[in-house]
Every structure is written in C-alpha cells, then in structure tokens.
Short mmCIF file of C-alpha atoms and ligand atoms in Angstrom, two decimals:
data_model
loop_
_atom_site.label_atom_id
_atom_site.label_comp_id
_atom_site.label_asym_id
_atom_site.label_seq_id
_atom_site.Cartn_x
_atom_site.Cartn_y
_atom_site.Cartn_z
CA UNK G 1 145.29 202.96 164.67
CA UNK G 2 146.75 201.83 161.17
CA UNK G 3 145.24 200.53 158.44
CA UNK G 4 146.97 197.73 156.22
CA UNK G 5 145.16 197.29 153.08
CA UNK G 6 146.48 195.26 149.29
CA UNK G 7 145.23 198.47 147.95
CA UNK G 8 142.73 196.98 146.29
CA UNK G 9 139.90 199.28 146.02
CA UNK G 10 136.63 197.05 145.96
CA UNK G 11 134.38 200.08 145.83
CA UNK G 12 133.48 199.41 142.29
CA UNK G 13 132.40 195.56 143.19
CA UNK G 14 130.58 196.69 146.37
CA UNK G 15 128.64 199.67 144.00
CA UNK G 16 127.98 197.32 141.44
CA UNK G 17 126.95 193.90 143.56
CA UNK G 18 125.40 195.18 147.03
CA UNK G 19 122.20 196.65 147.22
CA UNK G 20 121.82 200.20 147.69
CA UNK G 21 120.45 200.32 151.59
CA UNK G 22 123.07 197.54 152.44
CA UNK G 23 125.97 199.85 151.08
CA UNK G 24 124.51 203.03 152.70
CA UNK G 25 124.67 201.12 156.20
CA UNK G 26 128.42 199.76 155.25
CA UNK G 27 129.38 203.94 154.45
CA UNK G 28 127.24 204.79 157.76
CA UNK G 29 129.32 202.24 160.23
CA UNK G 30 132.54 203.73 158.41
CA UNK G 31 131.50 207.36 160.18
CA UNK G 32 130.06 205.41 163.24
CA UNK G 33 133.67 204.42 163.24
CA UNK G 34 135.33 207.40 161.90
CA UNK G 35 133.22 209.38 164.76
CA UNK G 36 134.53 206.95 168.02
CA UNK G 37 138.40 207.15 166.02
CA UNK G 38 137.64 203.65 165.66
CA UNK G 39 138.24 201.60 162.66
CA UNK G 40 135.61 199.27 161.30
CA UNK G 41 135.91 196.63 158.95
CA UNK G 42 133.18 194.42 157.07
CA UNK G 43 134.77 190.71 157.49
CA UNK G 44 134.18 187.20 156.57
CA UNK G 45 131.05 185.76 154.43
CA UNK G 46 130.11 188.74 152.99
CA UNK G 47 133.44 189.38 151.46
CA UNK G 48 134.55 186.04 150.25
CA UNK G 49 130.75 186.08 148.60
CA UNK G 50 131.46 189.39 146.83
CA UNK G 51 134.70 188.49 145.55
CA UNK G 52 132.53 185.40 144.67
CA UNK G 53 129.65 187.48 142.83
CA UNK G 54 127.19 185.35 145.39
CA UNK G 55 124.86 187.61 147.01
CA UNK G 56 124.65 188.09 150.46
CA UNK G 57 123.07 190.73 152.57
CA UNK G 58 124.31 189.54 155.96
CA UNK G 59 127.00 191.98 156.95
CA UNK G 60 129.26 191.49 159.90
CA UNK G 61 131.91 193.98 161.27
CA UNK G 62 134.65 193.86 162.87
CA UNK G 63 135.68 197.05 164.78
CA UNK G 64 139.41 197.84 165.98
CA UNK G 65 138.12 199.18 169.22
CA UNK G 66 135.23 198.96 170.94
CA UNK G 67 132.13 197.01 168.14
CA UNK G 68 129.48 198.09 171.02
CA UNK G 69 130.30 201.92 170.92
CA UNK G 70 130.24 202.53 166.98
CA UNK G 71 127.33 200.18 167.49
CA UNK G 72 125.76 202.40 169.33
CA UNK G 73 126.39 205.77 167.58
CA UNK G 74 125.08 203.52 164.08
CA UNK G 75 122.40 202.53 165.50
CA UNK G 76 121.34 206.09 166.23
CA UNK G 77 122.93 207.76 163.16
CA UNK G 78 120.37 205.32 161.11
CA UNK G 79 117.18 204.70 163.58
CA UNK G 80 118.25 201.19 163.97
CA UNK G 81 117.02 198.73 166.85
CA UNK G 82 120.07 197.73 168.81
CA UNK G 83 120.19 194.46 170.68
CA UNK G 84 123.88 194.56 172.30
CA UNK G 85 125.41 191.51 173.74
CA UNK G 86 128.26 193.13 176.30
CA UNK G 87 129.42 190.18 177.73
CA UNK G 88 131.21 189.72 173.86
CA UNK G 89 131.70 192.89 172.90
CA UNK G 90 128.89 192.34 170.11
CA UNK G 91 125.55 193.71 169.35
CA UNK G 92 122.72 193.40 165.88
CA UNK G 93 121.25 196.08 164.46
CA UNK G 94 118.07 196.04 162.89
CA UNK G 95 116.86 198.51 160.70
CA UNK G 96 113.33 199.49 160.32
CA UNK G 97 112.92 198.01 156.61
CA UNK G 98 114.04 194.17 158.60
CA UNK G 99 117.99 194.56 157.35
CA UNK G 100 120.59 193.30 159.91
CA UNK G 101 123.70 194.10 160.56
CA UNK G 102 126.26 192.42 163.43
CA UNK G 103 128.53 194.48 164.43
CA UNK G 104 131.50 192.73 166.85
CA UNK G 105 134.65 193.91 168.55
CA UNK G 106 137.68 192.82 166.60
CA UNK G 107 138.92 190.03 169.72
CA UNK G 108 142.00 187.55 169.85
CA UNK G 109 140.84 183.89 170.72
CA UNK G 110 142.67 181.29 171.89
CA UNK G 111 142.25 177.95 173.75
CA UNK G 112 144.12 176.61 176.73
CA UNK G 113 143.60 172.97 175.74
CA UNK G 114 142.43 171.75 173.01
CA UNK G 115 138.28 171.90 172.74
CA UNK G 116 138.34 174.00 176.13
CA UNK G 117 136.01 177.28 175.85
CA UNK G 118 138.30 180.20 174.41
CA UNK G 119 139.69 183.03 176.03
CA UNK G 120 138.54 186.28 174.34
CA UNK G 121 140.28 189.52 174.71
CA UNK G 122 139.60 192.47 172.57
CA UNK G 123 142.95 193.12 170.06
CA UNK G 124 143.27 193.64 166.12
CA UNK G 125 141.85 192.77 162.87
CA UNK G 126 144.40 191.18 162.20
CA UNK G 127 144.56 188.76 165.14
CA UNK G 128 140.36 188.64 164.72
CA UNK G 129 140.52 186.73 161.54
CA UNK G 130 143.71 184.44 162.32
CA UNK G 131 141.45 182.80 164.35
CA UNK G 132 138.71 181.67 161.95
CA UNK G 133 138.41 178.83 159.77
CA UNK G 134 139.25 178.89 156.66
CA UNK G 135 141.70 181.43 154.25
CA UNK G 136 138.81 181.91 152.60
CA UNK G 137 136.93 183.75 155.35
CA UNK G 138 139.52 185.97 156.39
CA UNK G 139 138.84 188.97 153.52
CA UNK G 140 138.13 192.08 154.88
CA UNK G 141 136.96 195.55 153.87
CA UNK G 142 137.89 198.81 155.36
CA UNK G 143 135.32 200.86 156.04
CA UNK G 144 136.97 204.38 157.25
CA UNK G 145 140.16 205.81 157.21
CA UNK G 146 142.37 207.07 154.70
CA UNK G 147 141.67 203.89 152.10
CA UNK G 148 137.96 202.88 152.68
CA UNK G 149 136.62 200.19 150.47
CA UNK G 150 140.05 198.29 150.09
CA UNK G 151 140.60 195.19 150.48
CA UNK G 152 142.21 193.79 153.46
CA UNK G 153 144.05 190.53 152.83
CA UNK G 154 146.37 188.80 155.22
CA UNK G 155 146.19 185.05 154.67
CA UNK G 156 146.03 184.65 150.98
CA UNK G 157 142.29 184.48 150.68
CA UNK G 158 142.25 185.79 147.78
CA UNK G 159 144.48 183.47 145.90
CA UNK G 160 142.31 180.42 147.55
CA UNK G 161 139.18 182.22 146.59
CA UNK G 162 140.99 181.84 142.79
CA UNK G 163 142.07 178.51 143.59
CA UNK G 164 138.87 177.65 144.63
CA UNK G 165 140.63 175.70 147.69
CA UNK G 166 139.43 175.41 151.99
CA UNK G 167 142.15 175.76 153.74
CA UNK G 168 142.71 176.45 157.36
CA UNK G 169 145.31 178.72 158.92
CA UNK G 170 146.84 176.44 161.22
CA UNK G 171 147.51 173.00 161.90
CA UNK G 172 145.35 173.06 165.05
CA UNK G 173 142.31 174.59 163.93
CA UNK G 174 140.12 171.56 163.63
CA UNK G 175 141.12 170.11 166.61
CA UNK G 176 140.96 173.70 168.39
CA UNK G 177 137.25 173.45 167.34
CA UNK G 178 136.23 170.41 165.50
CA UNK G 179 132.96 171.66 163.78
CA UNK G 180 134.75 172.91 161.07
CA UNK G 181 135.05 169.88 159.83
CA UNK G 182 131.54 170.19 159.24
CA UNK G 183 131.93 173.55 158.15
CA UNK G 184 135.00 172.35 155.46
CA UNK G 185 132.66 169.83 153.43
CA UNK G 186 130.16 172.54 153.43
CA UNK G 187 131.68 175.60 152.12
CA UNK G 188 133.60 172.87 149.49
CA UNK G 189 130.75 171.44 148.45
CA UNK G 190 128.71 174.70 148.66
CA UNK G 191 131.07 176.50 145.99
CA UNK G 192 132.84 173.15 144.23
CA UNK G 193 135.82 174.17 145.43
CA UNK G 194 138.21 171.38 146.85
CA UNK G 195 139.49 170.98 150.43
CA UNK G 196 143.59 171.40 149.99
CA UNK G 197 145.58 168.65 150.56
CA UNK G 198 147.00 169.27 153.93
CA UNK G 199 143.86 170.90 155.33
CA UNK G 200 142.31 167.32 154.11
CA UNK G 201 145.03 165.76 156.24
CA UNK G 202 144.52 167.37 159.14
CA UNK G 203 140.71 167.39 158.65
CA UNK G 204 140.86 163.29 158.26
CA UNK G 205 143.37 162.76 161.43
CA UNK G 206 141.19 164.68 163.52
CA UNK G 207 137.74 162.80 162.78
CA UNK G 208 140.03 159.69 162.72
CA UNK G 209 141.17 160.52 166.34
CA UNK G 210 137.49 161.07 167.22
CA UNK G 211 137.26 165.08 167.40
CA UNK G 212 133.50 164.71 166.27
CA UNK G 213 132.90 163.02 168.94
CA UNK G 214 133.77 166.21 171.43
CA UNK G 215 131.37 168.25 170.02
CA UNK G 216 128.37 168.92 172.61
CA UNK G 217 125.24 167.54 171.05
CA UNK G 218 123.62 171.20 170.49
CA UNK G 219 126.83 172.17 168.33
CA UNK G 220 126.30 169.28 166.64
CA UNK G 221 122.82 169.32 165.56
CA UNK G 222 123.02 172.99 164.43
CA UNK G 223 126.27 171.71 162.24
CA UNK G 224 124.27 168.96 160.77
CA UNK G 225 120.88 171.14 160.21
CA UNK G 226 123.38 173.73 158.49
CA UNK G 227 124.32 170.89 156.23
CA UNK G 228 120.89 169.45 155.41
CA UNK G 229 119.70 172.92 154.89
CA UNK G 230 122.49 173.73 151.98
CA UNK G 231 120.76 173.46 148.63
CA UNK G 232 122.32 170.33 147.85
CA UNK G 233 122.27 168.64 150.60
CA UNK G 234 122.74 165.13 148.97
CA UNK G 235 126.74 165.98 147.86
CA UNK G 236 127.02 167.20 151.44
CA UNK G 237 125.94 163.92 152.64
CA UNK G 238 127.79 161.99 149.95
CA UNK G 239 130.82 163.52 151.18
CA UNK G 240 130.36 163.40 154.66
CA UNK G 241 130.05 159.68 154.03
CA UNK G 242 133.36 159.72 152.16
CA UNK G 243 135.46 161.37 154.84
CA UNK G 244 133.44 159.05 157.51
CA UNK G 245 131.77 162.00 159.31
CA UNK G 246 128.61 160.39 159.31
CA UNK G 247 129.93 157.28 161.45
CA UNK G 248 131.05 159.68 164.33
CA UNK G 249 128.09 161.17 164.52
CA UNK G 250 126.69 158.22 165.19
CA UNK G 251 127.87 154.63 164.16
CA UNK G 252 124.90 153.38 163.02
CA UNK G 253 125.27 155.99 160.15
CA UNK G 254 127.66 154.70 158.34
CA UNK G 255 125.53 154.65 155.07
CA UNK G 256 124.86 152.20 152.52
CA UNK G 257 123.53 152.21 148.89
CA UNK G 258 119.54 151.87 149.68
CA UNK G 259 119.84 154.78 152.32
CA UNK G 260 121.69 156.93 149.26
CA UNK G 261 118.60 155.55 146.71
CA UNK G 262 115.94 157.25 149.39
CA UNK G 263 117.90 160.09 149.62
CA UNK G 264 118.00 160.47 145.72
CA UNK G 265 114.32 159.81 145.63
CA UNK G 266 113.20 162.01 148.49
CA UNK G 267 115.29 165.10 146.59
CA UNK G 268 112.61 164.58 143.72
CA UNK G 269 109.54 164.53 146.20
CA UNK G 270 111.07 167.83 148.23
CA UNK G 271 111.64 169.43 144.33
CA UNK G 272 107.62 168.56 143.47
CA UNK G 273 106.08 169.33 147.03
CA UNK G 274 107.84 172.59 147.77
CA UNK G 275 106.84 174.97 144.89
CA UNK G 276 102.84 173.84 145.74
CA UNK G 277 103.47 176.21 148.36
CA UNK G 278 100.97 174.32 150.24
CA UNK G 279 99.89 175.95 154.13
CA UNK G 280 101.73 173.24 155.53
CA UNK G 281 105.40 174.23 155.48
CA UNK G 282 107.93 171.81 155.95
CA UNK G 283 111.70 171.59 157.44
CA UNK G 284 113.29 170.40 154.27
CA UNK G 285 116.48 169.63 156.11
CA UNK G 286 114.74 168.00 158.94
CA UNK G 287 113.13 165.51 156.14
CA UNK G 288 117.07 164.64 155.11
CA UNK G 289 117.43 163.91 158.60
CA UNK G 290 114.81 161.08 158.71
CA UNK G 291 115.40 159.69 155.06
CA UNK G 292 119.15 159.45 156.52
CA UNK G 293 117.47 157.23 159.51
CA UNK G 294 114.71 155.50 157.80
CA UNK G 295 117.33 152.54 157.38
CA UNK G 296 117.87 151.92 160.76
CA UNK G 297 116.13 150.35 164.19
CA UNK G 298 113.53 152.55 165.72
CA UNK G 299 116.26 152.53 168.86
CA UNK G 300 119.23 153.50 166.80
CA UNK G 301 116.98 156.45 165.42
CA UNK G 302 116.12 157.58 168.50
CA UNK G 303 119.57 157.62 169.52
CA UNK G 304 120.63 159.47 166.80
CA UNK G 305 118.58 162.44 167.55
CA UNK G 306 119.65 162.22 171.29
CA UNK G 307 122.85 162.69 169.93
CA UNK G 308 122.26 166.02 167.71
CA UNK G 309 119.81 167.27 170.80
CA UNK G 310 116.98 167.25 168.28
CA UNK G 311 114.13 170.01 169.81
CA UNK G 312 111.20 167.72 171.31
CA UNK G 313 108.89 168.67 168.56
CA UNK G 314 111.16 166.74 166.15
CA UNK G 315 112.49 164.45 168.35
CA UNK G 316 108.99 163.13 168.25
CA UNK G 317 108.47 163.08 165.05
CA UNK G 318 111.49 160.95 164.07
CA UNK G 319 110.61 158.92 167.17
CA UNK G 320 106.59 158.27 165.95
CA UNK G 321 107.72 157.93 162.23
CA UNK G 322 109.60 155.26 163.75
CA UNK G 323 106.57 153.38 164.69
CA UNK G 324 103.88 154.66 162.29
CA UNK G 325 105.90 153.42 159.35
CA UNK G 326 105.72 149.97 160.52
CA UNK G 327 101.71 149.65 159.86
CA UNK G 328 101.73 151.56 156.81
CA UNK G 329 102.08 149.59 154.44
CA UNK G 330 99.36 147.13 155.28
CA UNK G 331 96.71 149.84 154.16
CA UNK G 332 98.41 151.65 151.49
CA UNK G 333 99.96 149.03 149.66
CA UNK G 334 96.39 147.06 150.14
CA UNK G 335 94.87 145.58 146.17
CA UNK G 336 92.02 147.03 145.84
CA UNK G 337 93.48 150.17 146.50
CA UNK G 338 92.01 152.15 149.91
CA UNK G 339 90.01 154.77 149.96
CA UNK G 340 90.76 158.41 150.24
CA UNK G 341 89.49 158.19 153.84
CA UNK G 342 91.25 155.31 154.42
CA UNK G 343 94.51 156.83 153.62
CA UNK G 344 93.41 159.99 155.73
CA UNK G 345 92.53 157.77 158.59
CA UNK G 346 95.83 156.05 158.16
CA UNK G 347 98.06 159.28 157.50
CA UNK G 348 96.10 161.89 159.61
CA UNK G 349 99.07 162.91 162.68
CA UNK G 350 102.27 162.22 160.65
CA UNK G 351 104.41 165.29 160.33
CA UNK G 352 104.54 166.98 157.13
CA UNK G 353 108.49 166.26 156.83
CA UNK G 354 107.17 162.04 157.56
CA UNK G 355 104.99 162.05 154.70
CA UNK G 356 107.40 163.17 152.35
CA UNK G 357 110.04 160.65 153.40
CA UNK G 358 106.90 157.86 153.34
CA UNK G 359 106.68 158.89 149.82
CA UNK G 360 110.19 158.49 148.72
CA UNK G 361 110.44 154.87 149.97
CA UNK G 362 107.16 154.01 148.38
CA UNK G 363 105.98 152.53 145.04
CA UNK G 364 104.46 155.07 142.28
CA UNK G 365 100.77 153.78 143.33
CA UNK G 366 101.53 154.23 147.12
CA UNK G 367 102.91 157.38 145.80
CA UNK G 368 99.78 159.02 144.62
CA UNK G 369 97.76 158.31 147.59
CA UNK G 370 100.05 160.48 149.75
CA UNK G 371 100.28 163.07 147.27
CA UNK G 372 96.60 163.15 146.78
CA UNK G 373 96.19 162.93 150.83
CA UNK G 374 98.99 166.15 151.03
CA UNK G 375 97.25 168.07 147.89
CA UNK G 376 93.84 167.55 148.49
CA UNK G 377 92.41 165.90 151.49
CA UNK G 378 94.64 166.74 154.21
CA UNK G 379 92.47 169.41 156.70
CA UNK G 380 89.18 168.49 155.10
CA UNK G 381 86.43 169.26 157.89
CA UNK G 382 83.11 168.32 157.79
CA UNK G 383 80.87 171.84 157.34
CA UNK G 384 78.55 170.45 160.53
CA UNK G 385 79.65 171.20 164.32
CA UNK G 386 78.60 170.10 167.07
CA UNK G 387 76.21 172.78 167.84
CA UNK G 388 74.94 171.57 164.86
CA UNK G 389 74.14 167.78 165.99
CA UNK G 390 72.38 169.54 169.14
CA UNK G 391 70.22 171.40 166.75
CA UNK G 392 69.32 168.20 164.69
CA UNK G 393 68.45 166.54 168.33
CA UNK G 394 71.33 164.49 168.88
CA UNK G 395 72.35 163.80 172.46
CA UNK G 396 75.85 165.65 173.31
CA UNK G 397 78.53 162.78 174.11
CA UNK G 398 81.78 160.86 172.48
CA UNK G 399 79.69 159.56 169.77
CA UNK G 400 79.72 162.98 167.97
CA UNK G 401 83.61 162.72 167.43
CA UNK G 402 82.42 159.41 165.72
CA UNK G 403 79.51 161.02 163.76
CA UNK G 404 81.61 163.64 162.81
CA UNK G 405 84.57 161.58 161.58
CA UNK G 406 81.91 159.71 159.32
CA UNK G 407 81.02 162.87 157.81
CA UNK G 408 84.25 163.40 157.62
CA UNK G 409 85.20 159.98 155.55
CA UNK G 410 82.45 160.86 153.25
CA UNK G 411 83.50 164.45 152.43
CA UNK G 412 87.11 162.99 151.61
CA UNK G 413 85.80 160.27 149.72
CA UNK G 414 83.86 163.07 147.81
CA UNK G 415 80.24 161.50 148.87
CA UNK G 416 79.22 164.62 150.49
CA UNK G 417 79.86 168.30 149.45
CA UNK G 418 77.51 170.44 151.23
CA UNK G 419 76.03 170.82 154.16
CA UNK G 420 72.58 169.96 153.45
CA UNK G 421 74.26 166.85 152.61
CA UNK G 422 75.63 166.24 155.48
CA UNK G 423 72.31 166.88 157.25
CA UNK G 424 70.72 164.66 155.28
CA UNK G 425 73.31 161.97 155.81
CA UNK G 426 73.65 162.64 159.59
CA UNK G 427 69.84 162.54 159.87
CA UNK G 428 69.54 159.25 157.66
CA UNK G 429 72.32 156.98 159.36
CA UNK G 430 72.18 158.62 162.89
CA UNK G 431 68.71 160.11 163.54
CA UNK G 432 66.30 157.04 161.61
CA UNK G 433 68.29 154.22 163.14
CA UNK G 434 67.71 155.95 166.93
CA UNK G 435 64.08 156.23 166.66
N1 CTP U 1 133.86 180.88 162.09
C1 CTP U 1 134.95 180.12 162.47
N2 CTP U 1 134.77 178.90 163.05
C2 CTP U 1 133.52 178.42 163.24
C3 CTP U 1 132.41 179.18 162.87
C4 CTP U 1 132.61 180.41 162.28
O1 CTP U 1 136.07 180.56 162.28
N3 CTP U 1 133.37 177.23 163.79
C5 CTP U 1 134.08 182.21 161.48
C6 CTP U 1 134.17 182.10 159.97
O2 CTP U 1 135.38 182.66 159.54
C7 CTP U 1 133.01 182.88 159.44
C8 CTP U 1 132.54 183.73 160.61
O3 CTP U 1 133.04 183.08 161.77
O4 CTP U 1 133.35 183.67 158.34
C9 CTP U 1 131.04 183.85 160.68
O5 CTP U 1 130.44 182.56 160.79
P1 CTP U 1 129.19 182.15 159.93
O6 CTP U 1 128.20 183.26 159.94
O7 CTP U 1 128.76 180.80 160.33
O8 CTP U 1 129.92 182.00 158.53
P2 CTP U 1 129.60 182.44 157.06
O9 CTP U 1 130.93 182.40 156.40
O10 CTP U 1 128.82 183.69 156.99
O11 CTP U 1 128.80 181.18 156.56
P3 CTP U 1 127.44 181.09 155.73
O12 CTP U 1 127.79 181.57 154.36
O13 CTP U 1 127.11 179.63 155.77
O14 CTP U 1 126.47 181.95 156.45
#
C-alpha cells in the first residue's frame, strides 16, 4: 500500500468547512481503514466542493482494498446501519442522527465497446478516479496513513478547479458514457465555470453523432430531472438548447422563444408559490418539464415522457395537462369573471406542478384565480357528511355527491361558513322542494 499525496494538508479546510459529526465519521473510516491495513480515501463531490467552499455533507470513499470490509468495521466502530451492496463492492452507512456515508471499493472500469456495460475489477485510487468525468471530480483526500488529510491530486483538478474549467480525462469519455454530457452543462452552469475547449469538442461531436440518443430512457430521465432540479434550471436549459441537447432528447424540443418566455414566467410563479409552504408540495423540476412541453402537440408530449421513462404518476399528469389545458380557458378567461367555485370546479384534479405551469402561460386576471384557487380554496370541504344528510332525512343515493358538491360551491364562494348554515341551506333547497 502507498500513498501519493501533493502534500497538501487540507486538514485546516476540512476543520474549518465540514461539520463536526461529518469530520468525526471521515477520522473514524481512516481507523476503519487503518484497522483492515486498508487505505481509504474521501473522493469526488465532496472534495471539489471543499476546495470550492460549497457545502456538502455527502461523503463518498474510496477504499484501496476491500470498501465492504472497512465498511463493516465503521459501521460498528460508530453504531451505523449498514446496507452493503456486494455485487459492487459498495455499501451506505447511516448513522443514527440520518447522516450518510457511501463507502465503495476503489475499482478500474472499462468498456469493451463503446456504451457496452463496464467491466469492474477492484484496483487503485488512482485507476478509480481516471475513470470519472471530469478533472474536476478526481480530488481526493487521504484518510489514514502516514499523511492523512492531504490532498490527493492526479489529473490537475486543482488547477481546473482555479480555472474554473470541465474537462474530461480522455477523448472517449463522453462517448464511453454519454450522460456526461448532461452532467458537463450541469456542473458548468452549476459553478459558472466554462466547458474547455476540447472537452466542448468532443462533447459537441458526440451529441452531433447521436450519443444522446444511446442513452436508455431511465438514464435519461434521471439526467434531465438532475438538470431541472439544479437551482437554476433555466441557464441549464438555455444551454442545453445551445449545444442542441434538447433536440436529441427528443426532436420536437428544439425550443423556440415563446417556450423560453413560459419558462421565464413559470421561474417567477415557482419563486412566489414555494416559500407559502403550502401542504401541497410540488416537483419543481417536474413543473420545468411540462412548461418545456406546453408548446407542443398533446402526442409529441406524450412521447417525450415515453422517452425519459417518466414514473406513471407523472406520466399522467403531463398526459391529462395535455387535455385539460385545452378547455381552460373558456371558463377562466370568461368576462364576467367566474366564480370561485367555478374555478374549483374547473381546476379541482390538476396536479399541483399543472397549475403552476397554467399560471405562467396565463394573463394577470387568469392569474389570480389560480392563485386564489391554490391559496385558499383548494381542499375546502363542506362541514356536513353524509351521515349527516341521513340524519336530516335524506334518502342515501348519488344525489348526495351532488348535494354535497353544492354545499361545497357555496362554502368556496364564501356563502356558507358554518354548519348550521349548511343545514339550513341543505334543508331549504333539498328538504322544502321534496315535500
Ligand atoms: N461519475 C462519472 N460519470 C457519471 C456519473 C458520475 O464519472 N456519469 C463520477 C463523478 O466523478 C462523480 C462521482 O461519480 O464525482 C459521483 O457521482 P455523483 O454523486 O453523481 O456526482 P457529484 O459530483 O457528487 O455530483 P452532485 O454534486 O450533483 O451530487
């Protein structure tokens, strides 16, 4: 076992910019390590992040060795729950106070064609970052051994971290594994850093020789949802457009100007609906998704998330919003304006993630209606049951989903507050008129 290091000793940083329990479990793995004559290594996001001064708690480590055996002895050395994944030599730990660590052997990976499933073999550190992405993620830390908490530095990360530049470390790697194309634009828009000018060549041949088009749909999706779920996600679009991502995704993507105007439009309704913190959470990348396919055919939409293998929940959603938009408009936009239980009636069943898009391609007034629907009506319930319609001496049947959903209109349209009201109201237009 030997230890290469720039003898840089990041202690300092790691004392000063990781939390306390998070450095305790990096010095714990070191004796894990130190205990199996192992050596362990923390490795890629969590050092270029430090050396960033971006926080990040998600530790992964690379051991010279065997990752599942000083898994093991960490795991027991700190009262950790250990979920261990043999087949690749990997396993998570997580800690009783919900802190996670991944913990992976240090492996060699290499392809026999180009996008054919790897072949994995345990080997060194060194070999274990040559095959990731970008410079940039190859840092590591020592852990153990004569020089912990040095910084281990084979492929001039550093100087891109300084150079703010994405670079990969071959001239195969996006064709070896074309997401990281994907994974490029994010990490350069993520930090403003720039793509270097030969990775950019080799990232545009391979989309223009249709490597997005090799990755299986799953892949995909989780590539996209990664870049819809960045904090900007409109410069990740805008730049996906520019290197013509979008269109091998799917062609009917290619993007135009009103499609960026949404976009720009539904960023301001995410910013104002998000810190209500209302009960009704939404998938804030998932609503990028459907602003980006608002513009096109319900069938082209549909096709689209084929393509990403949306999840069936959201599949339907983008498949319904396709539909549900169509009417819309005829109540909403309607002079005078509709009622509050008109609105409900009209936007009870969208999705959460729908409305929001609805309410970046509408006017102001349309606007309001939704917000006011989202805010304040959505979930309204009348206070009467049905038990309570038995008790008044109605006869059990469909109509009380119709009685009900009166009661309903009027509590939204702020007619009725309390129950005695609705009593009184139930017993007036239902009860009078049937004897
Ligand atoms: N990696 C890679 N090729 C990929 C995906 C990942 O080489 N297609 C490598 C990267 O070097 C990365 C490491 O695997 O550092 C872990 O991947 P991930 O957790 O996705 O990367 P992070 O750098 O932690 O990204 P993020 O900050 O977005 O979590």
């Amino acid at each position: 076992m030997h230890v290469i290091t720039t003898k840089k000793n990041v202690k300092g940083l790691v004392v000063e910019r990781v939390p306390t329990e998070v450095l305790r479990l990096l010095e714990a793995a070191g004796r894990a390590a130190d205990a199996e004559g192992m050596a362990a290594y923390a490795v890629g996001g969590f050092v270029r992040d430090l050396l960033l001064r971006i926080e990040n708690t998600d530790v992964d480590v690379a051991v010279e060795g065997d990752g599942l055996k000083v898994a093991r002895r960490l795991a027991e050395m700190v009262g950790a729950r250990l979920r261990p994944h043999d087949q690749f030599g990997t396993a998570v730990l997580v800690l009783p106070d919900g802190l996670r660590l991944d913990v992976a052997t240090a492996r060699v990976e290499y392809y026999e064609y180009p996008a054919a499933p790897p072949v994995v073999e345990p080997s060194s550190l060194k070999d274990d970052l040559f095959r990731r992405d970008f410079t940039i993620n190859t840092l590591a830390i020592t852990l153990n051994g004569p020089e912990p908490f040095h910084l281990v530095d084979f492929f001039e990360g550093q100087r891109d971290l300084k150079e703010r530049t994405v670079r990969v470390l071959h001239d195969m790697s996006f064709v070896e594994d074309p997401a990281r194309v994907f994974r490029a634009i994010r990490f350069e828009q993520r930090f403003d850093f720039t793509i270097g000018r030969e990775t950019l060549a080799l990232l545009k041949s391979a989309v223009a020789q249709g490597c997005i088009g090799q990755i299986a749909p799953l892949r995909l999706g989780a590539e996209l949802r990664y870049m819809l779920a960045e904090r900007e996600p409109l410069k990740m679009v805008r730049r996906m457009a520019e290197l013509d991502v979008l269109r091998f995704v799917h062609p009917a993507l290619a993007g135009d100007g009103d499609g960026w105007r949404l976009l720009q439009h539904l960023k301001d309704v995410v910013a104002w609906y998000e810190p209500l913190y209302l009960d009704v959470p939404v998938e804030r990348w998932f609503c990028y998704l459907l602003a980006l396919v608002d513009p096109l055919p319900a069938e082209e939409a549909r096709a689209v998330g084929m393509r990403i293998a949306l999840p069936g929940r959201l599949q339907q959603v983008l498949e319904a919003f396709g539909q549900q938009r169509r009417g819309l408009p005829a109540v909403l936009d309607r002079r005078p304006p509709p009622r509050p239980s008109e609105v409900y009636r009209a936007l009870e069943g969208m999705a959460p993630e729908a409305l929001l898009v609805l309410m970046a391609r509408s006017s102001e007034d349309v606007r309001h209606l939704i917000s006011h629907y989202l805010t304040v009506t959505r979930g309204v319930e009348p206070a009467l049951g049905g038990e309570d319609l038995i008790a008044l001496g109605l006869e059990p049947g469909p109509r009380f989903t119709e009685i009900l959903e009166a009661v309903r209109d009027r509590r939204v349209d702020g007619e009725l507050t309390t129950k005695d009201q609705e009593i009184a109201f139930v017993r007036e237009t239902y009860l009078a008129r049937s004897r």
